[in-house]
Short mmCIF file of C-alpha atoms in Angstrom, two decimals:
data_model
loop_
_atom_site.label_atom_id
_atom_site.label_comp_id
_atom_site.label_asym_id
_atom_site.label_seq_id
_atom_site.Cartn_x
_atom_site.Cartn_y
_atom_site.Cartn_z
CA UNK A 68 61.13 177.04 39.26
CA UNK A 69 63.94 175.52 41.27
CA UNK A 70 65.20 177.54 44.21
CA UNK A 71 68.83 177.09 45.25
CA UNK A 72 70.30 178.13 48.58
CA UNK A 73 73.97 178.94 48.10
CA UNK A 74 76.18 179.18 51.15
CA UNK A 75 79.66 180.38 50.38
CA UNK A 76 82.34 181.42 52.81
CA UNK A 77 79.85 181.65 55.68
CA UNK A 78 77.49 184.02 53.81
CA UNK A 79 73.95 183.16 52.75
CA UNK A 80 73.01 184.65 49.35
CA UNK A 81 69.24 184.11 49.66
CA UNK A 82 67.90 186.16 52.56
CA UNK A 83 64.58 184.32 52.92
CA UNK A 84 66.02 180.78 53.05
CA UNK A 85 68.86 181.91 55.28
CA UNK A 86 66.32 183.18 57.79
CA UNK A 87 64.40 179.88 57.65
CA UNK A 88 67.58 177.85 58.17
CA UNK A 89 68.76 179.89 61.15
CA UNK A 90 65.29 179.77 62.77
CA UNK A 91 65.12 176.00 62.36
CA UNK A 92 68.54 175.43 63.95
CA UNK A 93 67.68 177.75 66.85
CA UNK A 94 64.40 175.95 67.55
CA UNK A 95 66.17 172.58 67.39
CA UNK A 96 68.67 173.75 70.00
CA UNK A 97 65.88 174.96 72.26
CA UNK A 98 64.11 171.61 71.97
CA UNK A 99 67.24 169.68 72.95
CA UNK A 100 68.04 171.77 75.99
CA UNK A 101 66.71 170.79 79.44
CA UNK A 102 63.86 173.17 80.00
CA UNK A 103 64.76 173.55 83.63
CA UNK A 104 68.04 175.25 82.70
CA UNK A 105 66.12 178.05 81.03
CA UNK A 106 63.42 178.34 83.65
CA UNK A 107 63.67 181.14 86.18
CA UNK A 108 61.24 182.21 88.85
CA UNK A 109 59.82 185.57 89.67
CA UNK A 110 62.70 185.86 92.10
CA UNK A 111 65.22 185.23 89.30
CA UNK A 112 66.51 182.01 90.87
CA UNK A 113 67.68 179.43 88.32
CA UNK A 114 68.52 175.73 88.65
CA UNK A 115 70.76 173.27 86.92
CA UNK A 116 69.22 170.24 85.20
CA UNK A 117 70.12 167.80 87.99
CA UNK A 118 68.19 169.81 90.60
CA UNK A 119 70.44 168.48 93.34
CA UNK A 120 73.49 169.75 95.16
CA UNK A 121 75.66 167.51 97.34
CA UNK A 122 76.29 168.70 100.86
CA UNK A 123 79.82 169.25 102.11
CA UNK A 124 81.90 166.07 101.88
CA UNK A 125 82.44 164.25 105.15
CA UNK A 126 85.84 164.05 106.73
CA UNK A 127 87.72 160.88 105.91
CA UNK A 128 86.77 157.93 108.09
CA UNK A 129 90.41 157.02 108.68
CA UNK A 130 91.36 160.38 110.16
CA UNK A 131 90.55 160.08 113.87
CA UNK A 132 92.81 162.96 114.84
CA UNK A 133 90.00 165.47 114.54
CA UNK A 134 86.27 165.61 115.12
CA UNK A 135 84.82 165.59 111.59
CA UNK A 136 81.73 167.68 112.16
CA UNK A 137 80.96 169.16 108.76
CA UNK A 138 79.13 172.45 108.83
CA UNK A 139 76.55 172.72 106.08
CA UNK A 140 74.40 174.79 108.41
CA UNK A 141 73.80 178.46 107.83
CA UNK A 142 71.56 181.02 109.44
CA UNK A 143 71.34 183.00 106.23
CA UNK A 144 67.89 183.40 104.78
CA UNK A 145 67.15 181.39 101.65
CA UNK A 146 65.48 182.42 98.41
CA UNK A 147 62.77 180.19 97.03
CA UNK A 148 61.95 179.60 93.35
CA UNK A 149 58.22 180.06 93.73
CA UNK A 150 55.75 182.62 95.07
CA UNK A 151 55.18 182.44 98.81
CA UNK A 152 51.50 181.61 98.36
CA UNK A 153 52.32 178.47 96.39
CA UNK A 154 51.37 175.69 98.80
CA UNK A 155 50.86 172.93 96.23
CA UNK A 156 50.98 169.44 97.68
CA UNK A 157 52.02 167.88 94.38
CA UNK A 158 55.47 166.41 93.88
CA UNK A 159 55.74 165.91 90.12
CA UNK A 160 57.11 162.55 89.00
CA UNK A 161 59.62 162.62 86.16
CA UNK A 162 60.27 159.21 84.65
CA UNK A 163 63.62 160.39 83.24
CA UNK A 164 64.89 161.51 86.65
CA UNK A 165 66.21 158.63 88.81
CA UNK A 166 65.58 160.73 91.92
CA UNK A 167 61.98 161.52 91.09
CA UNK A 168 59.84 160.82 94.15
CA UNK A 169 62.92 160.37 96.33
CA UNK A 170 64.22 163.90 96.88
CA UNK A 171 64.99 165.01 100.44
CA UNK A 172 65.35 168.63 101.47
CA UNK A 173 67.51 169.30 104.54
CA UNK A 174 66.71 172.36 106.63
CA UNK A 175 69.63 174.69 107.29
CA UNK A 176 69.10 175.18 110.98
CA UNK A 177 70.72 177.79 113.19
CA UNK A 178 73.86 176.39 114.84
CA UNK A 179 72.30 176.27 118.31
CA UNK A 180 70.21 173.25 117.29
CA UNK A 181 73.10 170.99 116.24
CA UNK A 182 76.64 172.31 115.85
CA UNK A 183 76.71 174.18 119.15
CA UNK A 184 75.31 171.10 120.89
CA UNK A 185 78.33 169.11 119.70
CA UNK A 186 80.68 171.86 120.80
CA UNK A 187 79.41 171.16 124.33
CA UNK A 188 80.45 167.50 123.99
CA UNK A 189 81.95 167.27 127.50
CA UNK A 190 78.47 167.83 128.95
CA UNK A 191 76.33 165.70 126.64
CA UNK A 192 76.12 162.98 129.26
CA UNK A 193 76.53 163.79 132.93
CA UNK A 194 78.96 161.04 133.88
CA UNK A 195 81.56 160.98 131.11
CA UNK A 196 83.21 162.91 128.29
CA UNK A 197 81.45 162.28 124.97
CA UNK A 198 83.94 164.20 122.81
CA UNK A 199 85.76 161.07 121.55
CA UNK A 200 82.41 159.68 120.41
CA UNK A 201 82.16 162.48 117.83
CA UNK A 202 85.15 161.14 115.91
CA UNK A 203 84.62 159.62 112.47
CA UNK A 204 81.20 161.09 111.72
CA UNK A 205 79.82 159.97 115.08
CA UNK A 206 81.14 156.40 114.89
CA UNK A 207 83.73 157.12 117.57
CA UNK A 208 87.36 155.91 117.69
CA UNK A 209 88.39 153.03 115.47
CA UNK A 210 88.96 149.66 117.08
CA UNK A 211 92.76 149.45 116.98
CA UNK A 212 93.19 145.86 118.15
CA UNK A 213 90.45 143.57 116.74
CA UNK A 214 92.27 140.54 118.24
CA UNK A 215 91.09 138.29 115.46
CA UNK A 216 87.48 138.74 116.62
CA UNK A 217 86.48 141.60 114.32
CA UNK A 218 87.10 142.01 110.61
CA UNK A 219 88.89 144.70 108.64
CA UNK A 220 88.69 148.44 109.21
CA UNK A 221 84.93 148.58 109.74
CA UNK A 222 84.67 148.53 113.54
CA UNK A 223 84.37 151.52 115.87
CA UNK A 224 83.73 152.22 119.55
CA UNK A 225 80.31 153.69 118.79
CA UNK A 226 78.24 155.23 121.58
CA UNK A 227 74.58 154.26 121.53
CA UNK A 228 73.43 157.90 121.84
CA UNK A 229 75.20 159.17 118.70
CA UNK A 230 72.45 158.35 116.19
CA UNK A 231 71.57 162.00 115.48
CA UNK A 232 75.06 162.85 114.28
CA UNK A 233 75.45 159.52 112.45
CA UNK A 234 72.15 159.98 110.60
CA UNK A 235 72.87 163.61 109.73
CA UNK A 236 76.32 162.82 108.33
CA UNK A 237 74.95 159.82 106.45
CA UNK A 238 72.07 161.72 104.86
CA UNK A 239 74.44 164.38 103.59
CA UNK A 240 75.70 161.67 101.23
CA UNK A 241 72.17 160.67 100.19
CA UNK A 242 72.03 160.55 96.40
CA UNK A 243 68.80 162.51 96.05
CA UNK A 244 69.28 165.68 98.08
CA UNK A 245 67.81 168.85 96.66
CA UNK A 246 68.09 172.57 97.38
CA UNK A 247 64.72 173.10 95.71
CA UNK A 248 62.32 172.28 98.54
CA UNK A 249 59.32 172.31 96.20
CA UNK A 250 60.66 169.09 94.67
CA UNK A 251 61.23 167.32 97.99
CA UNK A 252 59.22 164.25 98.90
CA UNK A 253 60.16 164.79 102.56
CA UNK A 254 61.96 167.38 104.66
CA UNK A 255 64.64 166.43 107.20
CA UNK A 256 65.15 168.50 110.36
CA UNK A 257 68.77 167.99 111.55
CA UNK A 258 67.89 168.89 115.15
CA UNK A 259 69.98 166.97 117.70
CA UNK A 260 67.10 166.72 120.15
CA UNK A 261 68.47 163.81 122.18
CA UNK A 262 71.99 165.16 122.57
CA UNK A 263 70.52 168.53 123.48
CA UNK A 264 68.11 167.38 126.18
CA UNK A 265 70.61 164.84 127.50
CA UNK A 266 72.61 167.72 128.95
CA UNK A 267 69.70 168.81 131.13
CA UNK A 268 67.98 165.62 132.31
CA UNK A 269 69.57 165.80 135.75
CA UNK A 270 69.59 168.93 137.90
CA UNK A 271 67.80 171.36 135.57
CA UNK A 272 64.26 172.69 135.61
CA UNK A 273 61.67 172.17 132.90
CA UNK A 274 62.19 175.58 131.26
CA UNK A 275 65.83 174.72 130.53
CA UNK A 276 64.90 171.28 129.19
CA UNK A 277 62.22 172.80 126.95
CA UNK A 278 64.25 175.75 125.67
CA UNK A 279 65.41 174.16 122.41
CA UNK A 280 62.02 172.51 121.84
CA UNK A 281 60.26 175.88 121.85
CA UNK A 282 63.12 177.41 119.87
CA UNK A 283 62.97 174.90 117.02
CA UNK A 284 59.19 175.22 116.82
CA UNK A 285 59.45 179.00 116.57
CA UNK A 286 62.04 178.72 113.78
CA UNK A 287 60.18 176.06 111.78
CA UNK A 288 56.86 177.92 111.81
CA UNK A 289 58.51 180.80 109.93
CA UNK A 290 59.75 178.60 107.08
CA UNK A 291 57.90 178.27 103.78
CA UNK A 292 58.48 174.50 103.80
CA UNK A 293 56.51 174.23 107.03
CA UNK A 294 53.56 176.16 105.63
CA UNK A 295 53.00 173.69 102.79
CA UNK A 296 51.83 170.79 104.96
CA UNK A 297 52.20 172.28 108.45
CA UNK A 298 55.06 169.88 109.16
CA UNK A 299 53.47 166.60 108.06
CA UNK A 300 56.18 166.10 105.45
CA UNK A 301 58.91 166.78 108.05
CA UNK A 302 60.90 164.21 110.03
CA UNK A 303 63.77 164.18 112.50
CA UNK A 304 65.91 161.58 114.26
CA UNK A 305 66.33 161.21 118.02
CA UNK A 306 69.14 159.22 119.59
CA UNK A 307 67.22 158.68 122.82
CA UNK A 308 63.99 156.83 123.62
CA UNK A 309 60.68 158.52 122.81
CA UNK A 310 59.66 159.00 126.44
CA UNK A 311 62.53 161.46 126.87
CA UNK A 312 60.48 163.86 124.71
CA UNK A 313 56.97 163.33 126.10
CA UNK A 314 56.89 164.99 129.50
CA UNK A 315 53.26 165.46 130.46
CA UNK A 316 53.52 167.96 133.31
CA UNK A 317 55.59 170.97 134.33
CA UNK A 318 56.58 169.38 137.60
CA UNK A 319 60.35 169.75 137.94
CA UNK A 320 60.62 166.13 139.02
CA UNK A 321 59.01 164.97 135.76
CA UNK A 322 61.33 163.44 133.20
CA UNK A 323 62.40 164.78 129.81
CA UNK A 324 61.19 167.57 127.56
CA UNK A 325 57.78 168.37 126.08
CA UNK A 326 58.99 168.35 122.46
CA UNK A 327 56.68 165.64 121.09
CA UNK A 328 53.70 166.93 123.05
CA UNK A 329 53.92 170.38 121.44
CA UNK A 330 51.13 170.87 118.86
CA UNK A 331 53.57 171.54 116.03
CA UNK A 332 55.57 168.37 116.62
CA UNK A 333 52.39 166.32 116.67
CA UNK A 334 52.62 166.98 112.90
CA UNK A 335 56.22 165.73 112.63
CA UNK A 336 57.43 162.14 112.25
CA UNK A 337 60.05 161.11 114.80
CA UNK A 338 62.53 158.29 114.25
CA UNK A 339 64.05 157.16 117.55
CA UNK A 340 65.85 154.16 119.04
CA UNK A 341 62.66 153.31 120.95
CA UNK A 342 59.16 154.54 120.12
CA UNK A 343 56.12 155.00 122.29
CA UNK A 344 52.59 154.07 121.22
CA UNK A 345 52.02 157.29 119.23
CA UNK A 346 51.52 156.77 115.50
CA UNK A 347 53.95 159.54 114.46
CA UNK A 348 56.86 157.68 116.09
CA UNK A 349 58.87 154.89 114.50
CA UNK A 350 61.76 152.94 115.98
CA UNK A 351 65.04 152.63 114.09
CA UNK A 352 68.01 150.46 115.12
CA UNK A 353 70.47 151.47 117.80
CA UNK A 354 73.94 152.16 116.35
CA UNK A 355 76.19 149.11 116.57
CA UNK A 356 79.98 148.92 116.34
CA UNK A 357 79.93 147.72 112.69
CA UNK A 358 80.02 150.39 109.95
CA UNK A 359 81.16 148.74 106.70
CA UNK A 360 82.21 150.59 103.58
CA UNK A 361 80.99 148.12 100.97
CA UNK A 362 78.54 145.29 100.48
CA UNK A 363 81.54 142.96 100.10
CA UNK A 364 82.52 143.79 103.70
CA UNK A 365 79.01 142.85 104.82
CA UNK A 366 78.93 139.61 102.84
CA UNK A 367 82.27 138.50 104.25
CA UNK A 368 81.16 139.23 107.81
CA UNK A 369 77.84 137.43 107.26
CA UNK A 370 79.67 134.34 106.00
CA UNK A 371 81.95 134.46 109.02
CA UNK A 372 79.22 134.59 111.67
CA UNK A 373 76.92 132.17 109.84
CA UNK A 374 79.52 129.44 109.84
CA UNK A 375 80.79 130.03 113.37
CA UNK A 376 80.68 127.01 115.71
CA UNK A 377 79.04 128.12 118.96
CA UNK A 378 80.02 126.56 122.27
CA UNK A 379 77.26 127.96 124.48
CA UNK A 380 73.50 127.53 124.21
CA UNK A 381 72.78 131.04 125.48
CA UNK A 382 74.42 134.09 127.03
CA UNK A 383 73.63 137.38 128.70
CA UNK A 384 75.61 140.63 128.74
CA UNK A 385 74.27 143.09 131.28
CA UNK A 386 73.89 144.07 134.91
CA UNK A 387 71.07 143.62 137.46
CA UNK A 388 68.56 146.36 138.22
CA UNK A 389 68.02 145.90 141.98
CA UNK A 390 66.14 149.21 142.35
CA UNK A 391 63.63 148.32 139.61
CA UNK A 392 60.93 146.15 141.15
CA UNK A 393 59.67 144.75 137.84
CA UNK A 394 63.10 143.89 136.43
CA UNK A 395 63.82 140.21 135.72
CA UNK A 396 67.53 140.70 135.21
CA UNK A 397 68.45 139.32 138.62
CA UNK A 398 66.54 136.10 137.90
CA UNK A 399 68.11 135.83 134.45
CA UNK A 400 71.62 136.20 135.86
CA UNK A 401 70.85 133.55 138.49
CA UNK A 402 69.62 131.13 135.85
CA UNK A 403 72.63 131.78 133.66
CA UNK A 404 75.15 131.19 136.45
CA UNK A 405 73.40 128.01 137.57
CA UNK A 406 72.93 126.52 134.10
CA UNK A 407 74.23 122.96 133.75
CA UNK A 408 77.32 122.02 131.75
CA UNK A 409 78.27 125.66 131.26
CA UNK A 410 75.52 126.14 128.68
CA UNK A 411 75.31 129.88 129.54
CA UNK A 412 77.98 132.59 129.26
CA UNK A 413 77.60 135.72 131.40
CA UNK A 414 79.34 139.05 130.65
CA UNK A 415 79.00 141.15 133.80
CA UNK A 416 78.52 144.82 132.92
CA UNK A 417 78.63 145.88 136.55
CA UNK A 418 82.01 144.36 137.35
CA UNK A 419 85.11 146.47 137.82
CA UNK A 420 86.75 147.12 134.47
CA UNK A 421 83.42 146.90 132.63
CA UNK A 422 83.94 145.09 129.33
CA UNK A 423 80.46 145.75 127.97
CA UNK A 424 81.52 148.97 126.26
CA UNK A 425 84.38 147.21 124.48
CA UNK A 426 83.39 145.96 121.00
CA UNK A 427 85.85 143.07 120.96
CA UNK A 428 84.67 141.72 124.33
CA UNK A 429 80.96 141.96 123.47
CA UNK A 430 81.25 140.34 120.04
CA UNK A 431 83.61 137.69 121.44
CA UNK A 432 80.86 136.53 123.81
CA UNK A 433 77.94 136.78 121.39
CA UNK A 434 79.69 134.99 118.51
CA UNK A 435 80.08 131.88 120.70
CA UNK A 436 76.40 131.66 121.70
CA UNK A 437 73.38 130.33 119.86
CA UNK A 438 70.90 132.53 121.77
CA UNK A 439 71.42 135.98 123.33
CA UNK A 440 69.06 137.04 126.14
CA UNK A 441 67.56 140.52 125.77
CA UNK A 442 65.46 141.42 128.84
CA UNK A 443 64.30 145.03 129.33
CA UNK A 444 66.73 147.30 131.15
CA UNK A 445 66.18 150.97 131.92
CA UNK A 446 63.60 150.87 129.12
CA UNK A 447 62.03 148.16 126.97
CA UNK A 448 64.72 148.13 124.26
CA UNK A 449 68.47 147.46 124.29
CA UNK A 450 71.38 148.26 122.03
CA UNK A 451 72.50 144.71 122.84
CA UNK A 452 69.74 143.37 120.58
CA UNK A 453 71.55 144.73 117.55
CA UNK A 454 74.97 143.66 118.83
CA UNK A 455 73.60 140.12 119.00
CA UNK A 456 72.18 140.34 115.48
CA UNK A 457 75.47 141.44 113.92
CA UNK A 458 77.09 138.54 115.80
CA UNK A 459 74.66 136.02 114.29
CA UNK A 460 73.21 135.28 117.74
CA UNK A 461 69.45 134.65 117.95
CA UNK A 462 67.84 137.23 120.28
CA UNK A 463 65.56 136.02 123.08
CA UNK A 464 62.93 138.55 124.15
CA UNK A 465 60.87 138.60 127.34
CA UNK A 466 58.53 141.47 126.47
CA UNK A 467 56.97 142.20 123.04
CA UNK A 468 57.74 145.89 123.35
CA UNK A 469 61.47 145.13 123.32
CA UNK A 470 61.34 144.47 119.55
CA UNK A 471 58.09 143.21 118.03
CA UNK A 472 56.14 146.44 118.47
CA UNK A 473 59.20 148.58 117.78
CA UNK A 474 61.27 147.85 114.68
CA UNK A 475 58.42 147.11 112.29
CA UNK A 476 60.36 148.56 109.33
CA UNK A 477 63.27 146.20 109.94
CA UNK A 478 62.19 142.91 111.51
CA UNK A 479 59.93 140.24 109.95
CA UNK A 480 56.36 140.24 111.23
CA UNK A 481 56.72 136.53 111.99
CA UNK A 482 58.89 136.92 115.08
CA UNK A 483 59.44 133.16 115.41
CA UNK A 484 61.64 133.19 112.29
CA UNK A 485 64.44 135.20 113.87
CA UNK A 486 63.88 135.20 117.67
CA UNK A 487 62.68 133.29 120.70
CA UNK A 488 60.09 134.63 123.15
CA UNK A 489 59.64 133.76 126.83
CA UNK A 490 56.99 135.77 128.75
CA UNK A 491 58.72 137.69 131.53
CA UNK A 492 56.13 136.63 134.09
CA UNK A 493 57.27 133.02 133.61
CA UNK A 494 60.73 134.15 134.68
CA UNK A 495 59.46 136.12 137.69
CA UNK A 496 57.46 133.17 138.98
CA UNK A 497 60.19 130.64 138.18
CA UNK A 498 57.79 128.70 135.98
CA UNK A 499 60.29 128.41 133.14
CA UNK A 500 63.89 127.26 132.98
CA UNK A 501 65.60 129.23 130.21
CA UNK A 502 68.06 126.38 129.76
CA UNK A 503 65.30 123.81 129.21
CA UNK A 504 63.17 126.12 127.07
CA UNK A 505 66.00 126.86 124.62
CA UNK A 506 67.23 123.25 124.64
CA UNK A 507 63.94 122.27 122.96
CA UNK A 508 65.04 124.00 119.74
CA UNK A 509 66.51 121.47 117.31
CA UNK A 510 69.81 122.13 115.58
CA UNK A 511 67.95 122.34 112.28
CA UNK A 512 65.60 125.01 113.68
CA UNK A 513 68.50 126.95 115.21
CA UNK A 514 70.35 126.93 111.90
CA UNK A 515 67.29 128.26 110.06
CA UNK A 516 66.75 131.01 112.66
CA UNK A 517 70.41 132.03 112.54
CA UNK A 518 70.14 132.30 108.77
CA UNK A 519 67.28 134.78 109.20
CA UNK A 520 69.24 136.74 111.82
CA UNK A 521 72.28 137.00 109.55
CA UNK A 522 70.06 138.24 106.71
CA UNK A 523 69.03 141.16 108.93
CA UNK A 524 72.59 142.48 109.35
CA UNK A 525 72.71 144.92 106.39
CA UNK A 526 69.27 146.27 107.31
CA UNK A 527 70.12 147.19 110.89
CA UNK A 528 73.57 148.75 110.50
CA UNK A 529 74.60 152.34 109.77
CA UNK A 530 77.13 152.05 106.98
CA UNK A 531 80.12 154.23 106.27
CA UNK A 532 78.68 157.44 104.74
CA UNK A 533 80.63 156.75 101.55
CA UNK A 534 79.01 153.33 101.09
CA UNK A 535 76.54 152.58 98.31
CA UNK A 536 74.45 149.68 99.66
CA UNK A 537 71.07 149.93 101.39
CA UNK A 538 71.37 150.27 105.16
CA UNK A 539 69.15 151.36 108.06
CA UNK A 540 69.14 154.99 106.88
CA UNK A 541 67.97 154.13 103.37
CA UNK A 542 65.16 151.97 104.73
CA UNK A 543 64.03 154.73 107.08
CA UNK A 544 64.04 157.37 104.32
CA UNK A 545 61.99 155.13 102.02
CA UNK A 546 59.39 154.51 104.70
CA UNK A 547 59.17 158.19 105.65
CA UNK A 548 58.58 159.13 102.01
CA UNK A 549 55.90 156.45 101.72
CA UNK A 550 54.23 157.86 104.84
CA UNK A 551 54.32 161.44 103.51
CA UNK A 552 52.91 160.34 100.15
CA UNK A 553 49.99 158.75 101.97
CA UNK A 554 49.32 162.05 103.78
CA UNK A 555 49.39 163.91 100.47
CA UNK A 556 46.93 161.44 98.97
CA UNK A 557 44.57 161.82 101.93
CA UNK A 558 44.76 165.61 101.62
CA UNK A 559 44.05 165.56 97.88
CA UNK A 560 40.96 163.46 98.59
CA UNK A 561 39.68 166.24 100.81
CA UNK A 562 40.09 164.27 104.03
CA UNK A 563 41.60 165.51 107.28
CA UNK A 564 45.33 164.61 107.22
CA UNK A 565 45.58 164.91 110.99
CA UNK A 566 42.95 162.24 111.66
CA UNK A 567 45.39 159.32 111.95
CA UNK A 568 48.73 161.10 111.81
CA UNK A 569 49.49 161.35 115.53
CA UNK A 570 47.16 159.19 117.58
CA UNK A 571 47.58 156.44 120.12
CA UNK A 572 48.22 153.11 118.44
CA UNK A 573 45.97 150.66 120.29
CA UNK A 574 47.92 147.61 119.17
CA UNK A 575 51.21 149.06 120.42
CA UNK A 576 49.57 150.23 123.64
CA UNK A 577 48.26 146.74 124.25
CA UNK A 578 51.69 145.26 123.70
CA UNK A 579 53.47 147.82 125.87
CA UNK A 580 51.59 147.54 129.10
CA UNK A 581 49.50 144.43 129.40
CA UNK A 582 51.05 141.39 127.81
CA UNK A 583 54.47 140.95 129.36
CA UNK A 584 53.11 137.80 130.96
CA UNK A 585 50.97 136.50 128.08
CA UNK A 586 51.61 134.45 124.93
CA UNK A 587 51.92 136.55 121.79
CA UNK A 588 50.09 134.43 119.23
CA UNK A 589 46.58 135.80 119.95
CA UNK A 590 47.85 139.35 119.44
CA UNK A 591 49.22 138.78 115.92
#
């Protein structure tokens, strides 16, 4: 017997087959829909299929008339799409989701930990007004007169202490942000620790310097995200050196805050412009003056500095440190000024009308030199190292802790490929002439080293937040996620995740204090 289903004018004349047809279509629709759209938690919180939400757009880079501090920060409590006792360590991979394994959750901190710090911009550094440095997402004022030295619209008068704001603004444009913290591979704390403590380093007691440190710990401990891994999936960025956050005593004459010595922050990864020997600290590049919008801008600049004819063998931009007994800067300046045939160029940062904070003047010197001397200053590292790299000038280091034990995510392990090394003790004892030592490098070797230096440029710069090529922020985020994944794996294996998380790194300790006067080869 043949059954016929007759549909006429929108009416089904066979009730049984009509029911079957409607049920089939409904099930097909359910199958095609993204399951996550239909999912809702016990708290009745639903998500869209992308599972991400872009933060507030940054102010336009070419609008320097106002300080573009976006305010994605709210003190309002947040609902979570899972029961509070769900402390699963798993982050589920989804092969159809391009952001799977890359999601970052950004804490919405109370304003006192970032926005209100910026509002106090006149007091961020004791000796000068930092408010102009907040312009253009922390890049500072645009360079108005490049004088044929700089290229395009990509150069700014960037202050070396503005990394916290730069990183925060940049990560708000990260492609894989999520408001669902259970999906996050890592959690970012937008705490401006360096800008905050910088206000109180001179003339304030330890309780004032530690106020925000204790405050952020108290706030974090109350968050569900913290309870999952007790902070081991959290990271923050500091625009000052690590020792500014590792005060060991409560003596008022002791330097810095206790932030990184607090038990809770021993579980947090810190990215700073200079790390100490602790294994939960990693050095990231100082901000330079170059913040390109596109990879084409980078390629053009690389071509320009790679092909530049350089008149001087070496140069030094800096000032002496007469009150620092161990400093070799005085000897370096003497050698530079006495070098034969004007092989050295000296940019005096102590002279009246200091030119060392002027991008055009710094790059003008470095672009004409084959080697750029980078001795320690107030600390082991220097922003000048990265100014020399973007200029295509080969850095010369005098202590391994100035770079080799620092920027391990960014620089090749084989330090001879991109830099020269002269033990600082050889300078102190006048055993080495810098001029003669660098003159031994053949033109072929110099060309190969410069090629390696130029290749580093996109890795060590902080690009325009609207850019889409991999820069220093992207590299840092990738490495943080890799580190957190390792902690998760250790935990799933039943091992103690704290065992190696924040301990003294013996290799870095050895490099930091004992080998300034020794060859490096035996240590690598």
